[in-house]
PDB file of C-alpha atoms in Angstrom:
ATOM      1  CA  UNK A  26      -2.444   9.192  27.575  1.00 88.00           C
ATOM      2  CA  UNK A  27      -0.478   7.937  24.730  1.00 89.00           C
ATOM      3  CA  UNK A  28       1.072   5.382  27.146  1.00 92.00           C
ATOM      4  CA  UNK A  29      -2.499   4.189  28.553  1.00 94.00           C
ATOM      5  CA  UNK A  30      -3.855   3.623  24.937  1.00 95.00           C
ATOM      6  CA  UNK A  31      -1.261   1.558  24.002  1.00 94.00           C
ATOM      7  CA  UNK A  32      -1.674  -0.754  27.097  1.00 96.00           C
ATOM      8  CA  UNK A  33      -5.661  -0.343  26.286  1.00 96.00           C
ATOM      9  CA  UNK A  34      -4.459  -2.235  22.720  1.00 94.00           C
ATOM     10  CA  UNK A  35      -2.486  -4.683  24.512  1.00 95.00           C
ATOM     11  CA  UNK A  36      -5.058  -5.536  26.888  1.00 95.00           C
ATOM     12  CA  UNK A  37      -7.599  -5.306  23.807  1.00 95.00           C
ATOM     13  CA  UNK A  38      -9.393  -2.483  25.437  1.00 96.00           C
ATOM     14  CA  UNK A  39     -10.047  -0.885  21.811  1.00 96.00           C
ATOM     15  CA  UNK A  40     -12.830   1.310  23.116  1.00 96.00           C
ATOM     16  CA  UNK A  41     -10.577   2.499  25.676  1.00 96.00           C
ATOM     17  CA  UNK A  42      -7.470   2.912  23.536  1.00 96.00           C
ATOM     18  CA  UNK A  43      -9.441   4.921  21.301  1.00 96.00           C
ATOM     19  CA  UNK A  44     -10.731   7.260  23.567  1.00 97.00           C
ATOM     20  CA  UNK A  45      -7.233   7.867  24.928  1.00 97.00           C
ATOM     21  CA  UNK A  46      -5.886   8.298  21.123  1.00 96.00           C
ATOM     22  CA  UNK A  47      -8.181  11.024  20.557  1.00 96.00           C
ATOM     23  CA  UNK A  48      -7.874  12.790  23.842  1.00 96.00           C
ATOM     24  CA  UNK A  49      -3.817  12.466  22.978  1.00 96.00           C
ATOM     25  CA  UNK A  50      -4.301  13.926  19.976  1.00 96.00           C
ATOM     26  CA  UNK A  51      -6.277  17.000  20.923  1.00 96.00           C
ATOM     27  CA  UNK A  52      -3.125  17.728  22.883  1.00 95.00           C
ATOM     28  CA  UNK A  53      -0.742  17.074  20.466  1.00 94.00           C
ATOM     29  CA  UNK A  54      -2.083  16.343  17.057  1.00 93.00           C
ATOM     30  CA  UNK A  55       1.316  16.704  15.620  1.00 94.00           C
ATOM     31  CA  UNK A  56       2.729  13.585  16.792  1.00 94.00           C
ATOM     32  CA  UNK A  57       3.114  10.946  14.863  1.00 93.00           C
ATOM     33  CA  UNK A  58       3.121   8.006  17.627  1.00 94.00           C
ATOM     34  CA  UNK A  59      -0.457   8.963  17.989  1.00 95.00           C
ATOM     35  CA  UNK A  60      -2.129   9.497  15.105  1.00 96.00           C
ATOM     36  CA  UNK A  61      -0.480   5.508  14.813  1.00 95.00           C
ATOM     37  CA  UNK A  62      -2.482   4.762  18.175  1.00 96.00           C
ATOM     38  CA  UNK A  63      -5.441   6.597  16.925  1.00 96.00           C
ATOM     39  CA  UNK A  64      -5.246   4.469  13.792  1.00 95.00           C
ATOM     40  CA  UNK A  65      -4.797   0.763  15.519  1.00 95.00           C
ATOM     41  CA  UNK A  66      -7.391   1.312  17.757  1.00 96.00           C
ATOM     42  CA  UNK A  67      -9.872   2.445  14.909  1.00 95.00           C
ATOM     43  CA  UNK A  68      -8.666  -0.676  12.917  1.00 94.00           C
ATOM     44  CA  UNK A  69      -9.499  -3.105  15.673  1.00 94.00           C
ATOM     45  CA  UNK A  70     -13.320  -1.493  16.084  1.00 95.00           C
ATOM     46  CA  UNK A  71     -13.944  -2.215  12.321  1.00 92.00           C
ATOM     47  CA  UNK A  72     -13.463   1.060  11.565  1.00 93.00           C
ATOM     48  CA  UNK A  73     -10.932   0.561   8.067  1.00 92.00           C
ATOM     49  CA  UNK A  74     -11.584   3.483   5.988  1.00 92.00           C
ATOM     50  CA  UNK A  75     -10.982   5.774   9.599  1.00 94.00           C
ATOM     51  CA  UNK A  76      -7.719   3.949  10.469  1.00 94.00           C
ATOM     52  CA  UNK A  77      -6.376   4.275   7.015  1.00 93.00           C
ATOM     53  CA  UNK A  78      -6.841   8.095   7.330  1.00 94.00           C
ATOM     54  CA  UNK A  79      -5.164   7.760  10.484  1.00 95.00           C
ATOM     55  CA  UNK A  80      -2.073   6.338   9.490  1.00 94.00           C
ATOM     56  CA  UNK A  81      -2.068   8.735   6.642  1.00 94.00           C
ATOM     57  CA  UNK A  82      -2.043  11.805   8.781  1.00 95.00           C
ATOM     58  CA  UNK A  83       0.828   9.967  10.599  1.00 94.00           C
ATOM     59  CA  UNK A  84       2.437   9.746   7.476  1.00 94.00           C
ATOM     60  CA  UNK A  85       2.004  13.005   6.190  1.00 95.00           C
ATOM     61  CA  UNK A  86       3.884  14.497   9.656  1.00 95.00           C
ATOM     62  CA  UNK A  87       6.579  11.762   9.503  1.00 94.00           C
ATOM     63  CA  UNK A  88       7.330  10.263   6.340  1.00 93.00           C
ATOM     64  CA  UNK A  89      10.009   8.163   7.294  1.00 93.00           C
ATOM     65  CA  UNK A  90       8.212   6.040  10.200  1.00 92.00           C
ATOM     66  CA  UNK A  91       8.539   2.877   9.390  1.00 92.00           C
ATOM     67  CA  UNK A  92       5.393   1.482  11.788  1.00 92.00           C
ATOM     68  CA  UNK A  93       3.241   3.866  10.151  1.00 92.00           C
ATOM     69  CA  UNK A  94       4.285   2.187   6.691  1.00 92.00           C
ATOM     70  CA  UNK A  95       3.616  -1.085   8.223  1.00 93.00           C
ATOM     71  CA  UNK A  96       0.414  -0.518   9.396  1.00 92.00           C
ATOM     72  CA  UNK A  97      -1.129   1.048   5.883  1.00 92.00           C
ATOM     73  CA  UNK A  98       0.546  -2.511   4.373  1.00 91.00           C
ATOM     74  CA  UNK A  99      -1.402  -4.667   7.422  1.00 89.00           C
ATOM     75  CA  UNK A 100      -4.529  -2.339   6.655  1.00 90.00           C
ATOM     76  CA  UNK A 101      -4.807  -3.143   2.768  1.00 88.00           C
ATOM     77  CA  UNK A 102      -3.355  -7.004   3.662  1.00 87.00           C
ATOM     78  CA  UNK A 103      -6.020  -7.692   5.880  1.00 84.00           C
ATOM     79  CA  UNK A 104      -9.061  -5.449   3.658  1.00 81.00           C
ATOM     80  CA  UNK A 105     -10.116  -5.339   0.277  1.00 72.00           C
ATOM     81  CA  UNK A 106     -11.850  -2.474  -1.652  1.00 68.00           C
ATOM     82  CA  UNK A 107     -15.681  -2.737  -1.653  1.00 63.00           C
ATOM     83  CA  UNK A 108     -17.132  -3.957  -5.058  1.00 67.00           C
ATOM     84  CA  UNK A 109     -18.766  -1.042  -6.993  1.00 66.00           C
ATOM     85  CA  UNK A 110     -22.412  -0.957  -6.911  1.00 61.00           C
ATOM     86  CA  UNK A 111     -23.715  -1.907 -10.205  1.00 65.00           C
ATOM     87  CA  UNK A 112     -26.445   0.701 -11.348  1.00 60.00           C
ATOM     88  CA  UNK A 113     -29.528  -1.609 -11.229  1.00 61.00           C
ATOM     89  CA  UNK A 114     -28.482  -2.171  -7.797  1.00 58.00           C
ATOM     90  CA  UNK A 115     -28.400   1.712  -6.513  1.00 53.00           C
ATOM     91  CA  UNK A 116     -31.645   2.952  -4.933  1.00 55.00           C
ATOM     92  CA  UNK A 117     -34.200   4.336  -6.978  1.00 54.00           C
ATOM     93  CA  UNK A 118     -36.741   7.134  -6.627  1.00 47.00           C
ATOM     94  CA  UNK A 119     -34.171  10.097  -7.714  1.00 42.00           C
ATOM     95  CA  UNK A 120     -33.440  11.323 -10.747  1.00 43.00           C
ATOM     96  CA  UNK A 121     -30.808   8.781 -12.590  1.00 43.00           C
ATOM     97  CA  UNK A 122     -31.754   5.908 -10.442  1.00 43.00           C
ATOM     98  CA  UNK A 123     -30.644   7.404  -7.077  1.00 43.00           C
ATOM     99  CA  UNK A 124     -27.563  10.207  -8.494  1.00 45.00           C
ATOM    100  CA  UNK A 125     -28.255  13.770  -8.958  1.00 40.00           C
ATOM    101  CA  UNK A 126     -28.634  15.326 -12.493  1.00 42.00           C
ATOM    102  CA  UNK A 127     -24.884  16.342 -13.663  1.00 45.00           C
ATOM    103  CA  UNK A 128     -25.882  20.375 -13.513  1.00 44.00           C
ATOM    104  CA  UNK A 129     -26.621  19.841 -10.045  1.00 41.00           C
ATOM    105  CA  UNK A 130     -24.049  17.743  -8.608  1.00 41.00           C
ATOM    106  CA  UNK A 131     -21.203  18.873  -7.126  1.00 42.00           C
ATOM    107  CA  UNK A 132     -17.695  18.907  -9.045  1.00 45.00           C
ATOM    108  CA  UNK A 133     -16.769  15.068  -9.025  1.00 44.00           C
ATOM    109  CA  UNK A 134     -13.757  15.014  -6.257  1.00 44.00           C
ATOM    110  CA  UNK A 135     -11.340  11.556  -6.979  1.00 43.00           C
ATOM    111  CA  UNK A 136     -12.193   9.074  -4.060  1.00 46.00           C
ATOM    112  CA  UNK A 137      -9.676   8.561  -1.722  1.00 48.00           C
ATOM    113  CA  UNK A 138      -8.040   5.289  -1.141  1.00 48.00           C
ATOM    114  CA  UNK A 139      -9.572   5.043   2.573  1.00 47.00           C
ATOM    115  CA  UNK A 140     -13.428   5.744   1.081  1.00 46.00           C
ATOM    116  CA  UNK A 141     -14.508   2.144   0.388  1.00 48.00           C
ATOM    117  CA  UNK A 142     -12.685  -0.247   2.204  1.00 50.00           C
ATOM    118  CA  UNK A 143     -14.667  -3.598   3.011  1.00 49.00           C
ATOM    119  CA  UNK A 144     -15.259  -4.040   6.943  1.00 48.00           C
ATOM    120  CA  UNK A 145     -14.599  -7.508   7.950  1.00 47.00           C
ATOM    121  CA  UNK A 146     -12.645 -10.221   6.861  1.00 45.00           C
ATOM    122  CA  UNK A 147      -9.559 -11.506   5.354  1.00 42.00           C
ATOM    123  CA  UNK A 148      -8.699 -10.088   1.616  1.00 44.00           C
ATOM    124  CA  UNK A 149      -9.235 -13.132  -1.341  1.00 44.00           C
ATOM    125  CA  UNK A 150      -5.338 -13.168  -1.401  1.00 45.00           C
ATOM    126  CA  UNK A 151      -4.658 -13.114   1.829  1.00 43.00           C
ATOM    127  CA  UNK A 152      -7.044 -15.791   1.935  1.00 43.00           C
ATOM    128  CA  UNK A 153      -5.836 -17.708  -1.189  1.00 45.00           C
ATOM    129  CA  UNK A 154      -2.640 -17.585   0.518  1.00 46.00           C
ATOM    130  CA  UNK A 155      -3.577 -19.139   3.691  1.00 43.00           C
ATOM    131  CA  UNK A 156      -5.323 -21.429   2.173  1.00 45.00           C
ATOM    132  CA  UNK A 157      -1.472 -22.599   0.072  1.00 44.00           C
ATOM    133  CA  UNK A 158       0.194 -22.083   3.282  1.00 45.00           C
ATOM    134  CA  UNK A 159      -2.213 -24.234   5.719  1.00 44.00           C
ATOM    135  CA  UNK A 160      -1.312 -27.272   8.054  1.00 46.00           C
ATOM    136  CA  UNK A 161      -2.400 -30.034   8.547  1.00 45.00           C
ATOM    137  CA  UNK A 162      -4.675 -30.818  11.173  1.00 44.00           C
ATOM    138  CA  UNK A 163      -3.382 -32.659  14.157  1.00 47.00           C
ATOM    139  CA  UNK A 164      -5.019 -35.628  12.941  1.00 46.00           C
ATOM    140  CA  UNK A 165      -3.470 -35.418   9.614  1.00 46.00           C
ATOM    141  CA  UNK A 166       0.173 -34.871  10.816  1.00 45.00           C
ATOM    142  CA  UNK A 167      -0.188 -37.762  13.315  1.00 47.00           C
ATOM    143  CA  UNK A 168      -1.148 -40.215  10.892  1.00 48.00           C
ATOM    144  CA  UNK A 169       1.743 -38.929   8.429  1.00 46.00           C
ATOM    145  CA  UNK A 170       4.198 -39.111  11.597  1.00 46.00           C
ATOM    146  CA  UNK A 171       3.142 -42.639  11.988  1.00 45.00           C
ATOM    147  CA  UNK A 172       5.447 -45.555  10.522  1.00 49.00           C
ATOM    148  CA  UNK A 173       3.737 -47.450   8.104  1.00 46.00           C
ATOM    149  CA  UNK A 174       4.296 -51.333   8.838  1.00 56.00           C
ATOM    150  CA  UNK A 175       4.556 -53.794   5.648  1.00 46.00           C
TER     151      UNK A 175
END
């Protein structure tokens, strides 16, 4: 199964890798190999915040992998944290604009990194940086490959 996902990636059968990820895994969650599957498969359906947490239980059984490492770097390369929601924004109707009152809400637990990562898109550096890094269009590097006659 572990085999068959990762040809399901390569083909870019990401439905299909992902089903055979998890069906891995219920067989042998302690591997590290596919808890990496699990987690590329998850990051090519849009699903960020699941894939991190993938590659984080990879991590935690196998600190030393080295494509596991990779992956969390490619995950927070290619994402950026979602903006915080400003209060006048959050939906009203409940008491505190949409929270619960402090005696009733449950003791405040730190968000993990994997909570609020933005689906889609490049992050601003990455973006910034391809943006520094571009070439020229064919156009552009034709006409600068062309000798100029005087």
């Amino acid at each position: 199964l572990s085999n068959r996902s990762a040809a399901h990636a390569q083909r870019r059968c990401f439905d299909r890798a992902l089903a055979d990820a998890e069906r891995a895994l219920a067989l042998a969650p302690e591997w590290p190999r596919l808890h990496h599957r699990h987690g590329h498969a998850l990051f090519h359906l849009g699903m960020y915040g699941e894939a991190l947490g993938a590659f984080e239980k990879g991590l935690a059984l196998d600190p030393a992998d080295s494509s596991l490492y990779e992956a969390v770097e490619h995950l927070h390369v290619f994402t950026e944290p979602a903006p915080a929601m400003p209060p006048a924004a959050r939906p009203s109707g409940a008491v505190g604009g949409g929270q619960l009152p402090p005696s009733a809400a449950p003791a405040a637990k730190p968000p993990s990194p994997s909570a609020a990562r933005r689906s889609g898109g490049f992050s601003s550096q990455t973006a910034a940086a391809a943006e520094v890094g571009a070439r020229p269009s064919a156009a552009a590097a034709a006409a600068a490959a062309t000798p100029k006659i005087a």
